[in-house]
PDB file of C-alpha atoms in Angstrom:
ATOM      1  CA  MET A   5     -17.528  74.190  63.158  1.00  0.00           C
ATOM      2  CA  LEU A   6     -17.876  70.458  62.616  1.00  0.00           C
ATOM      3  CA  ALA A   7     -20.978  68.273  62.381  1.00  0.00           C
ATOM      4  CA  LEU A   8     -20.923  64.930  64.134  1.00  0.00           C
ATOM      5  CA  TYR A   9     -22.566  61.840  62.650  1.00  0.00           C
ATOM      6  CA  SER A  10     -22.706  58.819  64.922  1.00  0.00           C
ATOM      7  CA  ALA A  11     -24.189  55.369  65.416  1.00  0.00           C
ATOM      8  CA  GLU A  12     -23.927  52.682  68.081  1.00  0.00           C
ATOM      9  CA  GLN A  13     -24.565  48.964  68.405  1.00  0.00           C
ATOM     10  CA  SER A  14     -24.392  46.510  71.304  1.00  0.00           C
ATOM     11  CA  HIS A  15     -24.946  42.766  70.905  1.00  0.00           C
ATOM     12  CA  ILE A  16     -25.199  39.912  73.398  1.00  0.00           C
ATOM     13  CA  GLY A  17     -23.236  37.521  71.178  1.00  0.00           C
ATOM     14  CA  ALA A  18     -23.389  33.941  72.479  1.00  0.00           C
ATOM     15  CA  ARG A  19     -23.368  34.917  76.132  1.00  0.00           C
ATOM     16  CA  ARG A  20     -26.255  34.665  78.610  1.00  0.00           C
ATOM     17  CA  ARG A  21     -26.316  38.409  79.227  1.00  0.00           C
ATOM     18  CA  ASN A  22     -24.886  41.533  77.677  1.00  0.00           C
ATOM     19  CA  GLU A  23     -22.263  42.932  80.031  1.00  0.00           C
ATOM     20  CA  ASP A  24     -21.310  45.760  77.652  1.00  0.00           C
ATOM     21  CA  ALA A  25     -22.739  49.268  77.875  1.00  0.00           C
ATOM     22  CA  CYS A  26     -22.356  52.374  75.739  1.00  0.00           C
ATOM     23  CA  GLY A  27     -23.728  55.867  75.370  1.00  0.00           C
ATOM     24  CA  GLN A  28     -23.094  59.439  74.315  1.00  0.00           C
ATOM     25  CA  VAL A  29     -24.106  62.900  75.452  1.00  0.00           C
ATOM     26  CA  ARG A  30     -23.728  66.375  74.007  1.00  0.00           C
ATOM     27  CA  VAL A  31     -23.509  69.651  75.934  1.00  0.00           C
ATOM     28  CA  GLY A  32     -23.270  72.702  73.711  1.00  0.00           C
ATOM     29  CA  GLU A  33     -20.594  71.904  71.154  1.00  0.00           C
ATOM     30  CA  CYS A  34     -18.876  69.288  73.369  1.00  0.00           C
ATOM     31  CA  VAL A  35     -19.605  65.574  72.972  1.00  0.00           C
ATOM     32  CA  CYS A  36     -18.691  62.581  75.148  1.00  0.00           C
ATOM     33  CA  LEU A  37     -18.905  59.005  73.856  1.00  0.00           C
ATOM     34  CA  CYS A  38     -18.238  56.007  76.111  1.00  0.00           C
ATOM     35  CA  VAL A  39     -18.014  52.186  75.865  1.00  0.00           C
ATOM     36  CA  SER A  40     -17.593  49.856  78.850  1.00  0.00           C
ATOM     37  CA  ASP A  41     -17.156  46.073  79.023  1.00  0.00           C
ATOM     38  CA  GLY A  42     -18.055  44.615  82.415  1.00  0.00           C
ATOM     39  CA  ALA A  43     -17.090  41.371  84.138  1.00  0.00           C
ATOM     40  CA  GLY A  44     -18.231  39.674  87.326  1.00  0.00           C
ATOM     41  CA  GLY A  45     -20.477  36.868  88.484  1.00  0.00           C
ATOM     42  CA  HIS A  46     -24.271  36.885  88.746  1.00  0.00           C
ATOM     43  CA  GLY A  47     -24.774  40.132  86.866  1.00  0.00           C
ATOM     44  CA  GLY A  48     -21.881  42.029  88.411  1.00  0.00           C
ATOM     45  CA  GLY A  49     -20.386  42.798  85.014  1.00  0.00           C
ATOM     46  CA  ASP A  50     -23.419  44.441  83.486  1.00  0.00           C
ATOM     47  CA  VAL A  51     -23.936  46.446  86.687  1.00  0.00           C
ATOM     48  CA  ALA A  52     -20.320  47.639  86.569  1.00  0.00           C
ATOM     49  CA  ALA A  53     -20.500  48.594  82.879  1.00  0.00           C
ATOM     50  CA  ARG A  54     -23.749  50.471  83.377  1.00  0.00           C
ATOM     51  CA  ILE A  55     -22.296  52.363  86.358  1.00  0.00           C
ATOM     52  CA  VAL A  56     -19.239  53.321  84.294  1.00  0.00           C
ATOM     53  CA  VAL A  57     -21.252  54.727  81.387  1.00  0.00           C
ATOM     54  CA  GLU A  58     -23.808  56.484  83.614  1.00  0.00           C
ATOM     55  CA  THR A  59     -21.057  58.042  85.739  1.00  0.00           C
ATOM     56  CA  VAL A  60     -18.966  59.209  82.783  1.00  0.00           C
ATOM     57  CA  LEU A  61     -21.897  60.708  80.874  1.00  0.00           C
ATOM     58  CA  GLY A  62     -23.484  62.210  83.982  1.00  0.00           C
ATOM     59  CA  MET A  63     -20.279  63.938  85.105  1.00  0.00           C
ATOM     60  CA  PHE A  64     -19.566  65.207  81.609  1.00  0.00           C
ATOM     61  CA  GLU A  65     -23.077  66.599  81.280  1.00  0.00           C
ATOM     62  CA  ALA A  66     -22.691  68.410  84.607  1.00  0.00           C
ATOM     63  CA  SER A  67     -19.247  69.807  83.786  1.00  0.00           C
ATOM     64  CA  PRO A  68     -18.322  69.476  80.099  1.00  0.00           C
ATOM     65  CA  GLY A  69     -14.837  69.996  78.729  1.00  0.00           C
ATOM     66  CA  VAL A  70     -12.414  68.485  76.254  1.00  0.00           C
ATOM     67  CA  SER A  71      -8.965  67.913  77.741  1.00  0.00           C
ATOM     68  CA  SER A  72      -6.795  65.062  78.949  1.00  0.00           C
ATOM     69  CA  ALA A  73      -7.441  66.112  82.536  1.00  0.00           C
ATOM     70  CA  VAL A  74     -11.204  65.918  82.026  1.00  0.00           C
ATOM     71  CA  ALA A  75     -10.942  62.515  80.322  1.00  0.00           C
ATOM     72  CA  ALA A  76      -8.817  61.062  83.123  1.00  0.00           C
ATOM     73  CA  ARG A  77     -11.102  62.526  85.777  1.00  0.00           C
ATOM     74  CA  LEU A  78     -14.153  60.898  84.194  1.00  0.00           C
ATOM     75  CA  ILE A  79     -12.594  57.433  84.272  1.00  0.00           C
ATOM     76  CA  GLU A  80     -11.321  57.895  87.812  1.00  0.00           C
ATOM     77  CA  ALA A  81     -14.823  58.943  88.914  1.00  0.00           C
ATOM     78  CA  ALA A  82     -16.262  55.813  87.274  1.00  0.00           C
ATOM     79  CA  HIS A  83     -13.687  53.725  89.139  1.00  0.00           C
ATOM     80  CA  GLY A  84     -14.742  55.279  92.427  1.00  0.00           C
ATOM     81  CA  ALA A  85     -18.426  54.678  91.685  1.00  0.00           C
ATOM     82  CA  VAL A  86     -17.822  50.991  90.943  1.00  0.00           C
ATOM     83  CA  LEU A  87     -15.794  50.604  94.152  1.00  0.00           C
ATOM     84  CA  VAL A  88     -18.725  52.022  96.124  1.00  0.00           C
ATOM     85  CA  ALA A  89     -21.142  49.639  94.392  1.00  0.00           C
ATOM     86  CA  LYS A  90     -18.891  46.655  95.155  1.00  0.00           C
ATOM     87  CA  GLN A  91     -19.450  47.185  98.869  1.00  0.00           C
ATOM     88  CA  ASP A  92     -23.058  46.029  98.444  1.00  0.00           C
ATOM     89  CA  HIS A  93     -22.417  43.398  95.778  1.00  0.00           C
ATOM     90  CA  VAL A  94     -21.546  39.826  96.766  1.00  0.00           C
ATOM     91  CA  ASP A  95     -19.640  39.088  93.559  1.00  0.00           C
ATOM     92  CA  ASP A  96     -16.567  40.633  92.041  1.00  0.00           C
ATOM     93  CA  MET A  97     -17.345  43.335  89.528  1.00  0.00           C
ATOM     94  CA  HIS A  98     -15.058  45.343  87.311  1.00  0.00           C
ATOM     95  CA  ALA A  99     -15.116  46.905  83.862  1.00  0.00           C
ATOM     96  CA  THR A 100     -13.142  48.529  81.103  1.00  0.00           C
ATOM     97  CA  CYS A 101     -13.751  52.024  79.817  1.00  0.00           C
ATOM     98  CA  ALA A 102     -12.926  53.757  76.550  1.00  0.00           C
ATOM     99  CA  LEU A 103     -14.112  57.300  76.024  1.00  0.00           C
ATOM    100  CA  LEU A 104     -13.821  59.976  73.365  1.00  0.00           C
ATOM    101  CA  LEU A 105     -14.339  63.708  73.930  1.00  0.00           C
ATOM    102  CA  ILE A 106     -14.902  66.059  70.988  1.00  0.00           C
ATOM    103  CA  ASP A 107     -15.211  69.844  70.811  1.00  0.00           C
ATOM    104  CA  LEU A 108     -17.017  70.556  67.557  1.00  0.00           C
ATOM    105  CA  GLU A 109     -16.422  74.300  67.643  1.00  0.00           C
ATOM    106  CA  ARG A 110     -12.707  74.111  68.397  1.00  0.00           C
ATOM    107  CA  ARG A 111     -12.301  71.022  66.165  1.00  0.00           C
ATOM    108  CA  GLU A 112     -10.442  69.094  68.833  1.00  0.00           C
ATOM    109  CA  ALA A 113     -10.598  65.638  70.415  1.00  0.00           C
ATOM    110  CA  VAL A 114      -9.042  63.683  73.262  1.00  0.00           C
ATOM    111  CA  TRP A 115      -9.579  60.130  74.429  1.00  0.00           C
ATOM    112  CA  ALA A 116      -8.762  57.908  77.383  1.00  0.00           C
ATOM    113  CA  HIS A 117      -9.144  54.277  78.367  1.00  0.00           C
ATOM    114  CA  ALA A 118      -8.617  51.661  81.063  1.00  0.00           C
ATOM    115  CA  GLY A 119      -8.542  47.979  80.116  1.00  0.00           C
ATOM    116  CA  ASP A 120      -8.818  46.530  76.620  1.00  0.00           C
ATOM    117  CA  SER A 121     -11.718  48.469  75.146  1.00  0.00           C
ATOM    118  CA  ARG A 122     -10.241  50.588  72.369  1.00  0.00           C
ATOM    119  CA  VAL A 123     -10.428  53.904  70.559  1.00  0.00           C
ATOM    120  CA  TYR A 124      -9.470  53.901  66.872  1.00  0.00           C
ATOM    121  CA  PHE A 125      -8.814  57.074  64.881  1.00  0.00           C
ATOM    122  CA  PHE A 126      -9.146  57.071  61.079  1.00  0.00           C
ATOM    123  CA  ARG A 127      -7.994  59.788  58.706  1.00  0.00           C
ATOM    124  CA  ALA A 128      -8.063  59.606  54.904  1.00  0.00           C
ATOM    125  CA  GLY A 129      -9.464  56.094  55.194  1.00  0.00           C
ATOM    126  CA  GLU A 130      -6.586  54.670  57.210  1.00  0.00           C
ATOM    127  CA  VAL A 131      -6.017  53.784  60.860  1.00  0.00           C
ATOM    128  CA  VAL A 132      -3.833  56.583  62.198  1.00  0.00           C
ATOM    129  CA  PHE A 133      -3.958  55.576  65.857  1.00  0.00           C
ATOM    130  CA  GLN A 134      -5.329  52.887  68.158  1.00  0.00           C
ATOM    131  CA  THR A 135      -5.110  52.703  71.925  1.00  0.00           C
ATOM    132  CA  ARG A 136      -2.747  50.252  73.590  1.00  0.00           C
ATOM    133  CA  ASP A 137      -4.481  47.638  75.755  1.00  0.00           C
ATOM    134  CA  HIS A 138      -3.909  47.295  79.474  1.00  0.00           C
ATOM    135  CA  SER A 139      -3.530  43.527  79.290  1.00  0.00           C
ATOM    136  CA  LEU A 140      -1.111  40.725  80.090  1.00  0.00           C
ATOM    137  CA  VAL A 141      -0.738  39.948  76.394  1.00  0.00           C
ATOM    138  CA  GLN A 142       0.112  43.580  75.565  1.00  0.00           C
ATOM    139  CA  THR A 143       2.796  43.440  78.270  1.00  0.00           C
ATOM    140  CA  MET A 144       4.211  40.311  76.618  1.00  0.00           C
ATOM    141  CA  ILE A 145       4.197  42.043  73.229  1.00  0.00           C
ATOM    142  CA  ASP A 146       5.983  45.071  74.691  1.00  0.00           C
ATOM    143  CA  ALA A 147       8.628  42.739  76.123  1.00  0.00           C
ATOM    144  CA  GLY A 148       9.249  41.224  72.687  1.00  0.00           C
ATOM    145  CA  TYR A 149       7.489  37.886  73.135  1.00  0.00           C
ATOM    146  CA  GLY A 150       5.273  38.202  70.082  1.00  0.00           C
ATOM    147  CA  GLY A 151       3.443  40.502  67.726  1.00  0.00           C
ATOM    148  CA  LEU A 152       0.093  42.243  67.821  1.00  0.00           C
ATOM    149  CA  GLU A 153      -1.641  39.111  66.541  1.00  0.00           C
ATOM    150  CA  LEU A 154      -1.368  37.732  70.090  1.00  0.00           C
ATOM    151  CA  THR A 155      -4.059  40.177  71.241  1.00  0.00           C
ATOM    152  CA  ARG A 156      -6.524  38.101  69.198  1.00  0.00           C
ATOM    153  CA  THR A 157      -5.106  34.572  69.589  1.00  0.00           C
ATOM    154  CA  HIS A 158      -3.393  34.135  72.975  1.00  0.00           C
ATOM    155  CA  PRO A 159      -5.411  31.983  75.437  1.00  0.00           C
ATOM    156  CA  GLN A 160      -4.866  34.581  78.186  1.00  0.00           C
ATOM    157  CA  ARG A 161      -5.743  37.598  76.057  1.00  0.00           C
ATOM    158  CA  SER A 162      -8.623  38.578  78.382  1.00  0.00           C
ATOM    159  CA  LEU A 163      -6.410  39.023  81.464  1.00  0.00           C
ATOM    160  CA  LEU A 164      -6.203  42.756  82.216  1.00  0.00           C
ATOM    161  CA  THR A 165      -3.487  44.702  83.988  1.00  0.00           C
ATOM    162  CA  SER A 166      -5.838  47.635  84.629  1.00  0.00           C
ATOM    163  CA  ALA A 167      -9.596  47.613  85.114  1.00  0.00           C
ATOM    164  CA  ILE A 168     -12.166  49.839  86.771  1.00  0.00           C
ATOM    165  CA  GLY A 169     -13.128  48.365  90.124  1.00  0.00           C
ATOM    166  CA  ASN A 170      -9.730  46.856  90.978  1.00  0.00           C
ATOM    167  CA  LEU A 171      -9.018  47.411  94.655  1.00  0.00           C
ATOM    168  CA  GLU A 172      -5.328  47.952  93.835  1.00  0.00           C
ATOM    169  CA  GLY A 173      -6.222  50.979  91.723  1.00  0.00           C
ATOM    170  CA  ILE A 174      -6.238  51.582  87.978  1.00  0.00           C
ATOM    171  CA  GLU A 175      -3.958  52.807  85.236  1.00  0.00           C
ATOM    172  CA  VAL A 176      -5.627  55.338  82.954  1.00  0.00           C
ATOM    173  CA  SER A 177      -4.095  56.114  79.575  1.00  0.00           C
ATOM    174  CA  VAL A 178      -4.932  59.454  77.968  1.00  0.00           C
ATOM    175  CA  SER A 179      -4.124  60.828  74.540  1.00  0.00           C
ATOM    176  CA  GLY A 180      -2.166  63.820  75.782  1.00  0.00           C
ATOM    177  CA  GLU A 181      -2.437  67.011  73.759  1.00  0.00           C
ATOM    178  CA  VAL A 182      -5.729  67.658  72.020  1.00  0.00           C
ATOM    179  CA  LEU A 183      -5.930  66.335  68.469  1.00  0.00           C
ATOM    180  CA  PRO A 184      -6.830  68.915  65.781  1.00  0.00           C
ATOM    181  CA  LEU A 185      -9.699  67.461  63.758  1.00  0.00           C
ATOM    182  CA  HIS A 186     -10.377  67.626  60.021  1.00  0.00           C
ATOM    183  CA  ALA A 187     -13.582  67.088  58.090  1.00  0.00           C
ATOM    184  CA  GLY A 188     -13.772  63.396  57.176  1.00  0.00           C
ATOM    185  CA  ASP A 189     -12.066  62.137  60.331  1.00  0.00           C
ATOM    186  CA  CYS A 190     -13.659  59.025  61.854  1.00  0.00           C
ATOM    187  CA  PHE A 191     -13.467  57.258  65.200  1.00  0.00           C
ATOM    188  CA  LEU A 192     -14.435  53.812  66.451  1.00  0.00           C
ATOM    189  CA  VAL A 193     -14.869  53.213  70.195  1.00  0.00           C
ATOM    190  CA  CYS A 194     -15.410  49.503  70.899  1.00  0.00           C
ATOM    191  CA  SER A 195     -15.151  46.592  73.302  1.00  0.00           C
ATOM    192  CA  ASP A 196     -12.747  43.678  72.777  1.00  0.00           C
ATOM    193  CA  GLY A 197     -15.613  41.489  71.564  1.00  0.00           C
ATOM    194  CA  TRP A 198     -15.780  43.806  68.550  1.00  0.00           C
ATOM    195  CA  TRP A 199     -12.138  44.406  67.638  1.00  0.00           C
ATOM    196  CA  GLU A 200     -11.099  40.807  68.315  1.00  0.00           C
ATOM    197  CA  HIS A 201     -13.130  39.669  65.293  1.00  0.00           C
ATOM    198  CA  VAL A 202     -12.810  42.725  63.044  1.00  0.00           C
ATOM    199  CA  HIS A 203      -9.193  43.217  62.039  1.00  0.00           C
ATOM    200  CA  GLU A 204      -7.919  46.698  61.300  1.00  0.00           C
ATOM    201  CA  THR A 205      -7.744  45.969  57.572  1.00  0.00           C
ATOM    202  CA  GLN A 206     -11.448  45.001  57.681  1.00  0.00           C
ATOM    203  CA  MET A 207     -12.288  48.199  59.559  1.00  0.00           C
ATOM    204  CA  VAL A 208     -10.659  50.200  56.774  1.00  0.00           C
ATOM    205  CA  THR A 209     -12.307  48.189  53.990  1.00  0.00           C
ATOM    206  CA  THR A 210     -15.805  48.388  55.469  1.00  0.00           C
ATOM    207  CA  LEU A 211     -15.386  52.110  56.178  1.00  0.00           C
ATOM    208  CA  ALA A 212     -14.544  52.730  52.510  1.00  0.00           C
ATOM    209  CA  GLU A 213     -17.608  50.753  51.438  1.00  0.00           C
ATOM    210  CA  ALA A 214     -20.060  52.252  53.953  1.00  0.00           C
ATOM    211  CA  ALA A 215     -22.603  54.902  53.044  1.00  0.00           C
ATOM    212  CA  SER A 216     -23.074  56.051  56.655  1.00  0.00           C
ATOM    213  CA  MET A 217     -21.978  55.328  60.194  1.00  0.00           C
ATOM    214  CA  PRO A 218     -24.887  52.910  60.827  1.00  0.00           C
ATOM    215  CA  ASP A 219     -23.925  51.147  57.595  1.00  0.00           C
ATOM    216  CA  TRP A 220     -20.283  50.917  58.709  1.00  0.00           C
ATOM    217  CA  LEU A 221     -21.305  49.313  62.007  1.00  0.00           C
ATOM    218  CA  GLU A 222     -23.650  46.912  60.221  1.00  0.00           C
ATOM    219  CA  ARG A 223     -20.876  45.799  57.890  1.00  0.00           C
ATOM    220  CA  MET A 224     -18.467  45.212  60.785  1.00  0.00           C
ATOM    221  CA  ALA A 225     -21.136  43.463  62.882  1.00  0.00           C
ATOM    222  CA  ARG A 226     -21.636  41.004  60.027  1.00  0.00           C
ATOM    223  CA  VAL A 227     -17.909  40.254  60.130  1.00  0.00           C
ATOM    224  CA  VAL A 228     -18.165  39.510  63.857  1.00  0.00           C
ATOM    225  CA  SER A 229     -21.231  37.286  63.537  1.00  0.00           C
ATOM    226  CA  ALA A 230     -19.677  35.369  60.638  1.00  0.00           C
ATOM    227  CA  ASP A 231     -16.577  34.442  62.642  1.00  0.00           C
ATOM    228  CA  PRO A 232     -16.770  30.700  63.434  1.00  0.00           C
ATOM    229  CA  ALA A 233     -15.028  31.134  66.798  1.00  0.00           C
ATOM    230  CA  PRO A 234     -17.091  29.443  69.557  1.00  0.00           C
ATOM    231  CA  ARG A 235     -19.019  31.427  72.168  1.00  0.00           C
ATOM    232  CA  HIS A 236     -18.830  34.967  70.846  1.00  0.00           C
ATOM    233  CA  ASP A 237     -18.370  37.557  73.572  1.00  0.00           C
ATOM    234  CA  ASN A 238     -20.671  40.575  73.785  1.00  0.00           C
ATOM    235  CA  TYR A 239     -19.642  43.118  71.150  1.00  0.00           C
ATOM    236  CA  THR A 240     -20.292  46.850  71.265  1.00  0.00           C
ATOM    237  CA  ALA A 241     -19.157  49.876  69.278  1.00  0.00           C
ATOM    238  CA  ILE A 242     -19.815  53.545  68.625  1.00  0.00           C
ATOM    239  CA  ALA A 243     -18.834  54.970  65.233  1.00  0.00           C
ATOM    240  CA  VAL A 244     -18.264  58.674  64.578  1.00  0.00           C
ATOM    241  CA  ARG A 245     -17.662  60.717  61.443  1.00  0.00           C
ATOM    242  CA  LEU A 246     -16.950  64.450  61.411  1.00  0.00           C
ATOM    243  CA  GLN A 247     -17.900  66.740  58.556  1.00  0.00           C
ATOM    244  CA  ASP A 248     -18.061  70.450  57.904  1.00  0.00           C
ATOM    245  CA  ALA A 249     -21.266  71.793  59.450  1.00  0.00           C
ATOM    246  CA  ALA A 250     -22.158  74.291  56.715  1.00  0.00           C
ATOM    247  CA  GLY A 251     -25.803  73.849  55.866  1.00  0.00           C
ATOM    248  CA  ARG A 252     -26.243  70.880  58.196  1.00  0.00           C
ATOM    249  CA  SER A 253     -27.417  70.086  61.697  1.00  0.00           C
ATOM    250  CA  LEU A 254     -24.544  70.327  64.138  1.00  0.00           C
ATOM    251  CA  HIS A 255     -25.330  66.924  65.623  1.00  0.00           C
ATOM    252  CA  SER A 256     -26.940  64.377  63.379  1.00  0.00           C
ATOM    253  CA  LEU A 257     -27.559  60.646  63.488  1.00  0.00           C
ATOM    254  CA  GLU A 258     -27.270  59.436  59.918  1.00  0.00           C
ATOM    255  CA  PRO A 259     -30.190  57.508  58.428  1.00  0.00           C
TER     256      PRO A 259
END
C-alpha cells in the first residue's frame, strides 16, 4: 500500500480572471487528480475549465477505476459536458485537461490529456516522462522544424490541435498500460502557464530542495513569478509524492 501526499496551487497571474481549475478526489484507494486550462471570451474559459474538473471528478467519484479506458472516458465526458454548455453560451469556450489516476493498493497509475496541460512523472529525482502537447508547435517539432524549446518561445505556441469543446472533436492521449509505482515517485500535473516558466531542470532542482509537496510548489511558483515575461498567464499545478504507507495515513496533505 502507498500513501499519497499532495498539494495544489492556482494563480491568476497578470490576467483579469483565472481561467484555470484543478481538483482531486479519492474513492477507497483510488485517486483522481485533474487540471484544466480554459479559454473563451467573457468568462467562457473559466466556465469551461470548471465544467471539465467537476465532470471528471464527479464521474470518477461515481465510478472509480484506474485504467486507460477510464481515463479516456473521463476526458470524453468532460468534452461532452462543455459542448452542452456551449449551446447556452454566446462566446466560444474550450479547455485543456490533464488527469492522473492512482490506485494506492495496487501501486499503479495512468494518465491522460487533451491540449497542452501536462503530466510529468519523476523517479529517483529525474523526469522520466512528460506528456506530448496537442499543439501546432509540437506538430512542427515532430516534423523536424525545431526543438522542444519552441514550446516555450514560438509566438504561436498557444495554438492547440486538440481541445475540449472543439466542435470537430478531440484527440485524447492516454498512457497505455498501467505504470507500476514505487515509493518516492512524484508527479506534477500543470497548465501551460506553469511549465512554460519552470523548465524541467528547475523542476528537478526544486524537487530535490523541497521538504514537502507544498514546499515544492512554492519554490516553482516563485520561479514563475520571477520570470520577467510580460502578462503572465494563469498558472496552476498539483504535486504528488508517493511513499510507503506503513505507520502513516493513507491519504495525507503534507504540512
